XYZ file of C-alpha atoms in Angstrom:
601
model
C -2.908 1.703 -33.888
C -3.625 5.404 -33.150
C -0.887 7.965 -33.709
C 1.212 8.344 -30.573
C 1.923 11.689 -28.971
C 5.472 12.750 -29.878
C 7.584 13.209 -26.773
C 10.057 16.092 -26.840
C 12.222 16.983 -23.846
C 12.611 20.751 -24.092
C 13.666 21.171 -20.428
C 15.392 18.239 -18.757
C 14.904 19.906 -15.392
C 11.094 19.880 -15.646
C 9.668 16.904 -13.784
C 6.433 16.845 -15.799
C 8.239 16.333 -19.105
C 10.331 13.488 -17.729
C 7.311 11.781 -16.166
C 5.277 12.090 -19.384
C 8.189 10.627 -21.348
C 8.555 7.637 -18.992
C 4.810 6.978 -19.044
C 4.707 7.213 -22.851
C 7.667 4.833 -23.132
C 6.020 2.254 -20.879
C 2.746 2.513 -22.793
C 4.676 2.016 -26.029
C 6.121 -1.155 -24.509
C 2.575 -2.396 -24.036
C 2.053 -2.173 -27.792
C 4.306 -5.235 -28.079
C 1.849 -7.020 -25.802
C -1.066 -5.843 -27.997
C -2.432 -3.816 -25.085
C -3.849 -0.478 -26.237
C -4.060 2.800 -24.338
C -7.847 2.376 -24.437
C -7.522 -0.913 -22.503
C -5.160 0.718 -20.000
C -7.533 3.654 -19.495
C -10.440 1.276 -18.966
C -8.438 -0.704 -16.398
C -7.786 2.586 -14.599
C -11.534 3.093 -14.427
C -11.681 5.789 -17.125
C -14.411 5.772 -19.732
C -12.738 8.501 -21.794
C -10.563 6.741 -24.402
C -8.521 9.906 -25.004
C -7.706 10.338 -21.289
C -4.119 9.104 -21.534
C -3.427 10.820 -24.862
C -4.291 14.197 -23.339
C -2.059 13.589 -20.336
C 0.822 12.527 -22.576
C 0.480 15.643 -24.699
C 0.735 18.442 -22.145
C -0.922 17.137 -19.002
C 0.076 16.770 -15.386
C -0.030 13.244 -13.995
C -1.199 13.320 -10.397
C 0.396 11.090 -7.772
C -2.762 8.987 -7.725
C -2.867 8.613 -11.524
C 0.747 7.423 -11.618
C 0.037 4.825 -8.943
C -3.024 3.660 -10.860
C -0.984 3.441 -14.052
C 1.707 1.433 -12.251
C -0.902 -0.956 -10.854
C -2.503 -1.504 -14.257
C 0.790 -2.053 -16.113
C 2.042 -4.499 -13.494
C -1.266 -6.387 -13.670
C -1.373 -6.497 -17.481
C 2.348 -7.032 -18.202
C 4.203 -7.924 -14.984
C 7.439 -8.953 -16.753
C 7.692 -5.792 -18.849
C 10.929 -3.836 -18.236
C 10.170 -0.758 -16.152
C 6.759 -1.974 -15.006
C 5.737 -0.387 -11.718
C 8.486 2.260 -11.592
C 6.528 5.427 -12.403
C 5.634 6.114 -8.761
C 9.295 5.778 -7.765
C 10.303 8.198 -10.530
C 7.584 10.536 -9.324
C 8.892 10.754 -5.761
C 12.471 11.145 -7.005
C 11.522 14.136 -9.138
C 8.721 15.727 -7.111
C 9.402 14.527 -3.576
C 7.092 12.763 -1.163
C 4.875 15.573 0.055
C 1.509 13.779 -0.102
C 0.214 10.395 1.023
C -0.956 9.664 -2.528
C 2.692 9.504 -3.595
C 3.630 6.725 -1.173
C 4.903 3.764 -3.156
C 3.485 1.274 -0.632
C 0.145 1.952 1.041
C -1.498 -0.228 3.637
C -5.259 -0.458 4.257
C -6.029 1.446 7.460
C -7.457 -1.609 9.205
C -4.194 -3.517 8.652
C -1.771 -0.859 9.872
C -1.250 -1.690 13.539
C -1.410 -5.436 12.968
C 1.227 -5.084 10.256
C 3.484 -3.048 12.533
C 3.237 -5.684 15.246
C 5.476 -8.077 13.285
C 9.221 -7.427 12.865
C 10.163 -6.704 9.219
C 12.254 -9.403 7.563
C 12.624 -8.423 3.907
C 13.259 -5.102 2.150
C 9.602 -5.102 1.132
C 8.567 -5.479 4.775
C 10.747 -2.536 5.776
C 9.449 -0.262 3.000
C 5.824 -1.228 3.644
C 6.018 -0.722 7.405
C 7.967 2.523 6.995
C 5.334 3.786 4.553
C 2.616 2.882 7.062
C 4.351 4.833 9.850
C 4.952 7.768 7.496
C 1.287 7.766 6.506
C 0.309 7.951 10.185
C 2.666 10.885 10.763
C 1.308 12.718 7.717
C -2.236 12.379 9.010
C -1.371 13.334 12.585
C 0.481 16.456 11.400
C -2.849 17.810 10.167
C -4.865 16.851 13.243
C -6.249 19.678 15.385
C -6.518 17.740 18.633
C -3.889 16.214 20.885
C -2.507 13.043 19.296
C 0.528 12.367 21.486
C -0.361 8.789 22.387
C -0.877 7.726 18.783
C 2.288 9.505 17.677
C 4.348 7.909 20.426
C 3.006 4.509 19.482
C 4.084 5.021 15.861
C 7.420 6.580 16.862
C 8.182 3.527 18.947
C 8.630 1.587 15.715
C 11.086 4.074 14.241
C 14.522 3.126 15.550
C 14.564 -0.331 14.006
C 12.934 0.816 10.780
C 15.286 3.767 10.359
C 18.345 1.548 10.823
C 17.032 -0.820 8.171
C 16.093 1.998 5.790
C 19.664 3.265 6.081
C 21.003 -0.207 5.384
C 18.817 -0.576 2.286
C 19.561 2.983 1.166
C 23.324 2.442 1.388
C 23.357 -0.609 -0.885
C 23.649 -0.576 -4.720
C 21.167 1.755 -6.464
C 18.031 -0.236 -7.167
C 14.580 1.392 -7.082
C 14.185 0.151 -3.495
C 17.445 1.822 -2.520
C 16.167 5.232 -3.628
C 12.681 4.671 -2.210
C 14.233 3.849 1.171
C 16.208 7.106 1.214
C 13.195 9.172 0.156
C 11.043 7.593 2.886
C 13.860 8.134 5.399
C 14.043 11.844 4.587
C 10.259 12.107 4.778
C 10.164 10.388 8.170
C 12.794 12.844 9.407
C 10.434 15.704 8.591
C 7.909 14.419 11.127
C 10.271 12.787 13.615
C 13.610 14.583 13.529
C 14.166 13.921 17.232
C 13.985 10.152 16.725
C 15.876 9.985 13.417
C 18.561 12.702 13.438
C 21.199 10.867 15.490
C 20.841 7.695 13.398
C 21.190 9.634 10.136
C 24.162 11.599 11.449
C 25.876 8.437 12.697
C 25.389 6.735 9.315
C 26.954 9.680 7.477
C 29.912 9.766 9.846
C 30.662 6.098 10.440
C 29.115 3.828 7.805
C 31.434 3.116 4.848
C 28.472 3.595 2.491
C 27.033 6.498 4.449
C 27.677 8.943 1.588
C 24.373 7.777 0.087
C 22.456 9.011 3.143
C 23.019 12.609 1.981
C 20.112 11.970 -0.399
C 17.754 11.487 2.577
C 18.901 14.826 4.028
C 18.364 16.473 0.645
C 14.821 15.101 0.549
C 14.203 16.476 4.050
C 15.316 19.944 2.920
C 13.115 19.783 -0.183
C 10.089 18.960 1.966
C 10.658 21.639 4.599
C 12.366 24.563 2.844
C 9.104 26.499 2.461
C 7.860 25.803 5.988
C 10.387 27.798 8.063
C 11.202 24.809 10.259
C 13.950 26.214 12.479
C 14.734 22.826 14.011
C 15.422 21.260 10.614
C 17.324 24.328 9.443
C 19.657 24.268 12.455
C 20.236 20.525 12.274
C 21.008 20.527 8.550
C 23.231 23.596 8.907
C 25.269 21.961 11.678
C 25.385 18.661 9.810
C 26.535 20.301 6.616
C 29.648 21.628 8.334
C 30.905 18.032 8.346
C 30.442 17.554 4.592
C 33.940 18.602 3.525
C 35.789 16.386 6.074
C 33.478 13.466 5.266
C 34.396 13.723 1.591
C 37.957 12.714 2.433
C 36.660 9.447 3.904
C 34.062 8.818 1.208
C 34.427 5.737 -0.963
C 32.798 7.636 -3.854
C 33.231 11.431 -3.599
C 32.539 11.774 -7.322
C 28.902 10.806 -6.676
C 28.478 14.417 -5.430
C 25.489 13.761 -3.154
C 26.760 16.360 -0.680
C 26.793 18.849 -3.553
C 23.180 17.980 -4.397
C 22.294 18.874 -0.804
C 24.188 22.156 -1.021
C 22.340 23.141 -4.204
C 18.999 22.344 -2.525
C 19.588 24.437 0.615
C 17.459 27.603 0.229
C 19.109 31.006 0.152
C 17.055 32.063 3.187
C 19.079 29.686 5.318
C 22.390 31.420 4.606
C 23.727 34.978 4.785
C 24.415 36.784 1.526
C 27.754 37.571 -0.022
C 31.013 36.427 1.520
C 29.257 34.956 4.573
C 27.190 32.546 2.475
C 28.644 29.209 3.641
C 26.907 27.194 0.909
C 28.398 29.435 -1.757
C 31.813 29.025 -0.111
C 31.382 25.246 -0.068
C 30.473 25.069 -3.753
C 33.277 27.425 -4.735
C 35.774 25.365 -2.766
C 34.766 22.144 -4.514
C 34.754 23.806 -7.951
C 38.291 25.061 -7.351
C 39.554 21.795 -5.866
C 42.077 20.390 -8.322
C 41.904 17.014 -6.546
C 38.162 16.704 -7.194
C 36.818 14.955 -10.281
C 35.530 16.771 -13.352
C 32.030 15.585 -12.373
C 32.310 17.196 -8.942
C 33.804 20.440 -10.174
C 31.214 20.816 -12.908
C 28.336 20.045 -10.541
C 29.628 22.532 -7.967
C 30.181 25.309 -10.511
C 26.756 24.903 -12.088
C 25.266 24.597 -8.612
C 26.349 28.154 -7.835
C 24.318 29.321 -10.807
C 21.332 27.077 -10.059
C 21.055 28.435 -6.495
C 21.150 32.046 -7.642
C 18.998 31.691 -10.739
C 15.674 32.479 -9.013
C 17.145 35.077 -6.635
C 17.846 38.358 -8.440
C 19.851 39.705 -5.483
C 22.258 36.754 -5.657
C 22.792 36.822 -9.402
C 25.585 39.465 -9.497
C 27.743 37.461 -7.070
C 27.025 34.235 -8.951
C 27.982 35.822 -12.258
C 31.244 36.982 -10.737
C 31.944 33.507 -9.383
C 31.232 31.887 -12.728
C 33.429 34.318 -14.684
C 36.242 33.546 -12.266
C 35.708 29.785 -12.599
C 35.559 29.967 -16.402
C 38.940 31.706 -16.374
C 40.314 29.143 -13.887
C 39.127 26.129 -15.871
C 40.374 27.591 -19.143
C 43.790 28.284 -17.626
C 44.058 24.835 -16.030
C 43.063 23.193 -19.312
C 46.368 24.253 -20.850
C 48.190 21.590 -18.805
C 45.498 19.410 -17.206
C 45.268 15.692 -18.047
C 41.482 16.151 -18.519
C 41.826 19.378 -20.462
C 38.833 18.649 -22.694
C 36.611 18.042 -19.676
C 37.573 21.381 -18.108
C 37.045 23.163 -21.409
C 33.593 21.611 -21.638
C 32.643 22.725 -18.111
C 33.850 26.233 -18.968
C 31.878 26.214 -22.239
C 28.609 25.217 -20.546
C 29.107 27.806 -17.811
C 29.662 30.452 -20.477
C 26.518 29.275 -22.269
C 24.256 29.740 -19.231
C 25.775 33.143 -18.517
C 25.478 34.479 -22.047
C 22.326 32.725 -23.180
C 19.273 34.765 -24.093
C 17.080 34.098 -22.292
C 19.295 32.875 -19.493
C 18.601 29.323 -18.355
C 19.256 27.404 -15.133
C 21.444 24.911 -17.016
C 22.177 23.933 -20.612
C 19.235 22.382 -22.414
C 21.117 22.699 -25.691
C 24.861 22.456 -26.162
C 27.341 25.183 -27.037
C 29.303 24.584 -30.262
C 32.011 21.960 -29.824
C 34.139 20.334 -32.521
C 36.264 18.172 -30.234
C 36.498 14.453 -31.121
C 35.040 13.206 -27.811
C 31.931 15.371 -28.344
C 31.479 13.970 -31.817
C 31.739 10.449 -30.364
C 28.786 11.195 -28.079
C 26.840 12.722 -30.950
C 27.479 9.665 -33.132
C 26.242 7.384 -30.357
C 23.124 9.546 -29.962
C 22.469 9.498 -33.712
C 22.765 5.731 -33.589
C 19.627 5.638 -31.454
C 17.699 6.493 -34.631
C 18.547 3.005 -35.896
C 17.558 1.343 -32.626
C 14.285 -0.401 -31.934
C 12.685 2.712 -30.433
C 9.245 3.952 -31.498
C 9.448 7.064 -33.652
C 7.461 9.265 -31.263
C 10.059 8.581 -28.508
C 13.323 8.875 -30.461
C 13.840 12.608 -29.963
C 13.357 12.336 -26.211
C 15.691 9.341 -25.962
C 18.452 11.164 -27.835
C 18.043 14.209 -25.612
C 18.159 12.221 -22.375
C 21.107 10.117 -23.538
C 23.134 13.223 -24.366
C 22.290 14.787 -21.018
C 23.351 11.605 -19.197
C 26.903 12.259 -20.472
C 27.229 15.907 -21.481
C 25.257 17.682 -18.771
C 27.558 19.296 -16.209
C 24.734 20.127 -13.796
C 24.970 16.881 -11.844
C 21.429 16.800 -10.464
C 19.952 17.165 -13.942
C 22.312 14.537 -15.366
C 21.058 12.043 -12.778
C 17.409 12.976 -13.430
C 17.922 12.196 -17.118
C 19.148 8.744 -16.111
C 16.218 8.307 -13.715
C 13.811 8.903 -16.606
C 15.670 6.495 -18.900
C 15.565 3.757 -16.257
C 11.836 4.270 -15.697
C 11.167 4.114 -19.442
C 12.069 0.423 -19.552
C 13.924 0.899 -22.877
C 17.450 0.574 -21.530
C 18.937 -1.753 -24.184
C 19.427 0.983 -26.824
C 21.041 3.202 -24.178
C 23.407 0.383 -23.174
C 24.461 0.038 -26.814
C 25.032 3.783 -27.124
C 27.093 3.900 -23.916
C 29.141 0.940 -25.134
C 29.814 2.862 -28.335
C 31.181 5.793 -26.323
C 33.307 3.524 -24.111
C 34.885 1.806 -27.126
C 35.444 4.944 -29.189
C 39.080 5.935 -29.752
C 37.939 9.538 -29.459
C 36.541 9.066 -25.957
C 38.353 10.410 -22.890
C 38.792 9.137 -19.371
C 36.490 11.677 -17.677
C 33.765 10.910 -20.248
C 34.170 7.154 -19.843
C 33.724 7.610 -16.075
C 30.334 9.185 -16.726
C 29.372 6.406 -19.135
C 30.363 3.765 -16.583
C 28.288 5.376 -13.856
C 25.336 5.452 -16.250
C 25.749 1.735 -17.035
C 25.679 0.832 -13.354
C 22.711 3.109 -12.717
C 20.627 1.654 -15.583
C 20.412 -1.679 -13.718
C 20.150 -3.802 -16.869
C 21.460 -7.018 -15.392
C 22.227 -9.244 -18.336
C 25.177 -10.909 -20.023
C 25.683 -8.108 -22.529
C 26.097 -5.455 -19.844
C 28.359 -7.774 -17.846
C 30.584 -8.156 -20.931
C 30.636 -4.405 -21.575
C 31.636 -3.727 -17.964
C 34.232 -6.507 -17.975
C 35.857 -5.035 -21.102
C 35.745 -1.567 -19.563
C 37.384 -2.861 -16.372
C 40.171 -4.537 -18.363
C 40.805 -1.434 -20.442
C 40.777 0.833 -17.386
C 43.085 -1.568 -15.512
C 45.564 -1.645 -18.402
C 45.598 2.152 -18.599
C 45.972 2.380 -14.810
C 49.063 0.151 -14.894
C 50.686 2.340 -17.549
C 49.875 5.662 -15.871
C 48.109 6.057 -12.554
C 46.995 9.643 -13.201
C 44.033 11.001 -11.257
C 41.731 10.679 -14.279
C 42.684 7.034 -14.866
C 42.289 6.251 -11.164
C 38.796 7.768 -11.331
C 37.989 5.706 -14.434
C 39.042 2.391 -12.853
C 37.178 3.359 -9.694
C 34.052 4.046 -11.779
C 34.379 0.740 -13.640
C 34.654 -1.374 -10.472
C 31.858 0.565 -8.809
C 29.607 0.081 -11.839
C 30.021 -3.696 -11.573
C 29.037 -3.580 -7.899
C 26.134 -1.227 -8.637
C 24.712 -3.323 -11.461
C 25.418 -6.840 -10.235
C 25.495 -6.348 -6.495
C 22.735 -6.837 -3.949
C 19.431 -7.609 -5.622
C 20.948 -9.463 -8.562
C 20.188 -13.186 -8.392
C 23.792 -14.292 -8.490
C 23.120 -17.780 -7.178
C 22.161 -18.997 -10.629
C 25.061 -20.234 -12.746
C 24.985 -18.208 -15.947
C 27.053 -16.040 -18.257
C 26.773 -13.067 -15.930
C 28.109 -14.817 -12.840
C 30.944 -16.349 -14.840
C 31.876 -12.921 -16.227
C 31.887 -11.329 -12.762
C 34.133 -14.123 -11.476
C 36.559 -13.488 -14.332
C 36.741 -9.804 -13.382
C 37.650 -10.831 -9.847
C 40.266 -13.348 -10.928
C 41.780 -11.420 -13.862
C 41.650 -7.914 -12.430
C 40.887 -7.725 -8.707
C 43.224 -10.499 -7.618
C 46.338 -8.949 -9.229
C 45.086 -5.450 -8.445
C 44.953 -5.856 -4.659
C 48.597 -7.005 -4.715
C 49.726 -4.308 -7.158
C 52.399 -2.020 -5.694
C 50.716 1.050 -7.194
C 47.706 0.362 -4.982
C 49.798 1.365 -1.975
C 50.272 4.918 -3.264
C 47.950 7.604 -1.898
C 46.705 8.601 -5.341
C 45.443 5.055 -5.992
C 43.513 4.632 -2.750
C 40.123 5.322 -4.409
C 40.645 2.183 -6.508
C 41.173 0.099 -3.364
C 37.916 1.432 -1.905
C 36.045 0.578 -5.115
C 37.526 -2.927 -5.047
C 36.154 -3.463 -1.542
C 32.744 -2.240 -2.692
C 32.632 -4.642 -5.631
C 33.859 -7.596 -3.558
C 31.329 -6.866 -0.817
C 28.256 -6.799 -3.037
C 29.081 -9.363 -5.716
C 29.956 -12.251 -3.385
C 27.851 -15.270 -4.355
C 25.970 -17.117 -1.661
C 25.617 -20.244 -3.787
C 29.319 -20.873 -4.398
C 31.669 -21.456 -1.509
C 34.654 -21.051 -3.850
C 33.623 -17.521 -4.803
C 32.775 -16.677 -1.226
C 36.245 -17.778 -0.171
C 37.814 -15.769 -2.994
C 35.988 -12.591 -2.009
C 36.852 -13.098 1.652
C 40.468 -13.786 0.800
C 40.835 -10.563 -1.190
C 39.029 -8.539 1.457
C 41.358 -9.922 4.125
C 44.332 -8.739 2.065
C 42.782 -5.274 1.840
C 42.423 -5.041 5.629
C 46.190 -4.451 5.602
C 46.051 -1.698 2.991
C 47.739 1.574 4.082
C 44.523 3.554 3.519
C 42.632 3.624 6.834
C 39.299 3.879 4.986
C 40.058 0.781 2.917
C 41.125 -1.061 6.082
C 37.971 -0.231 8.005
C 35.713 -0.773 4.972
C 37.221 -4.225 4.405
C 36.848 -5.178 8.064
C 33.245 -3.949 8.045
C 32.520 -5.906 4.858
C 33.937 -9.113 6.286
C 31.775 -8.781 9.393
C 28.721 -7.455 7.572
C 28.547 -9.754 4.565
C 30.055 -13.080 5.564
C 28.819 -15.627 8.065
C 31.154 -17.692 10.228
C 30.616 -20.752 8.043
C 31.803 -18.859 4.961
C 28.344 -18.245 3.551
C 27.138 -14.838 2.384
C 24.528 -13.046 4.454
C 21.621 -11.103 2.945
C 21.762 -7.365 3.590
C 18.990 -7.408 6.212
C 20.274 -10.620 7.735
C 23.148 -8.955 9.535
């Protein structure tokens, strides 16, 4: 076997490095199938045997090359973990600016015939939406009048957009993210037809918080084009972000903050009138927000100003103030170590030479929780990971927990998911969760990562079940904000990992474990007196989420159990929990007690 190109992640924010790592990891997986890079290159139509090696060393994979690589890997090893996900990673990191990046492409001669039939499955929706988007991309470059063709394509939008929103609001599979990216891309070419539907989803759908990602994608695609219509719509929409957070079932996900960080400086006044700066400062100062939110907001101030020399002085002033605030709060805060860590990473980006947009290496830290993460990362050296990938895996794992710049933390997870080597990461996260040195705010990050990895097996189900029990026990002893956030994260992770898309109808260890979580934890939890207190309302919302998406269509007993608990929660004092439960009962359950598919409602 030829020597593999060593993958080193020097900048976690650079899309090319993450894409090269994911491609190298998938190709290393093929070694187990005795499929060489030479065979892969030949299947891609390349006669140069060193073609892939050069790309993996320092090259730039084009959109077309990543699609070709996906097609070849799926054809040669269809059951391989991660197969076919490189194109999805590509559009997450680079955006969907070109037709070559479309995950689903339809032969031109099939397009209108395909669009004639109503979409039934998620695949139908994504394929038809991609076909419409492809038409809009072509028409946007046309020199002649194309109104009739555009109107014909736009006529298909309302139904498709509603279904894209529905898919995009469900647990985070690759299709969920693809749907939101396509939705944001469609909005670029058809804002008139899509804006009201997007705005309504953000305002009224219980899971609408995920639709912020589509708006973020729209901004990424248009920020260099001086599109005044988009700028005005996003600006007006963004004014609702703070009130919507209060109704969100998962404010810690910080998707509104990701949008704020993406909004270009040209869209806002400078100084005190900069409404994005004010928004980020407000969230960073908000003592009711999670450590994840506050860290993302604080680092977002720096990220926005980093490439704008005129904004840097104000950003430096903001960060010095926040460092002092976090350090002062840490003297009495229940998550003191988390605040100290946010302050330390802010200080590192301010004082680093050269200055960086976020931490790529960590400031010195001797605290026990930090050492627990480092031990888990070192343990990856003993895992079944090829030597040329170990450094990159350790880097990405550490960033998935330690990185306070939230967008970058999620990108590290995106790359790990696309690599297909999630088992070692699961083991490392489990190590952090079980460590006596771990802390609640850190466990919340580890739990989110477990749900996001989408490794749907018995081992992960057991890890999450143990985490739910531990978080529930701690919650009963002290319902502090950090412990509420941890239990919320644990329940959400179960719904994320084993919700829609998981084949729960099969009787197996996973389904039995999920049922035990419902019976041992959710059933007593929904009747727990502490759940009535305002500070515990996030847990009630997470319980509704898990019940909604883990109901099993194949077992009437489980269906009845989920319905029963949701009916109890319709009487919860939190108006959001009430309405979410009522929506879930109508959305997910048929009159005969069966469980509806997401697109069957």
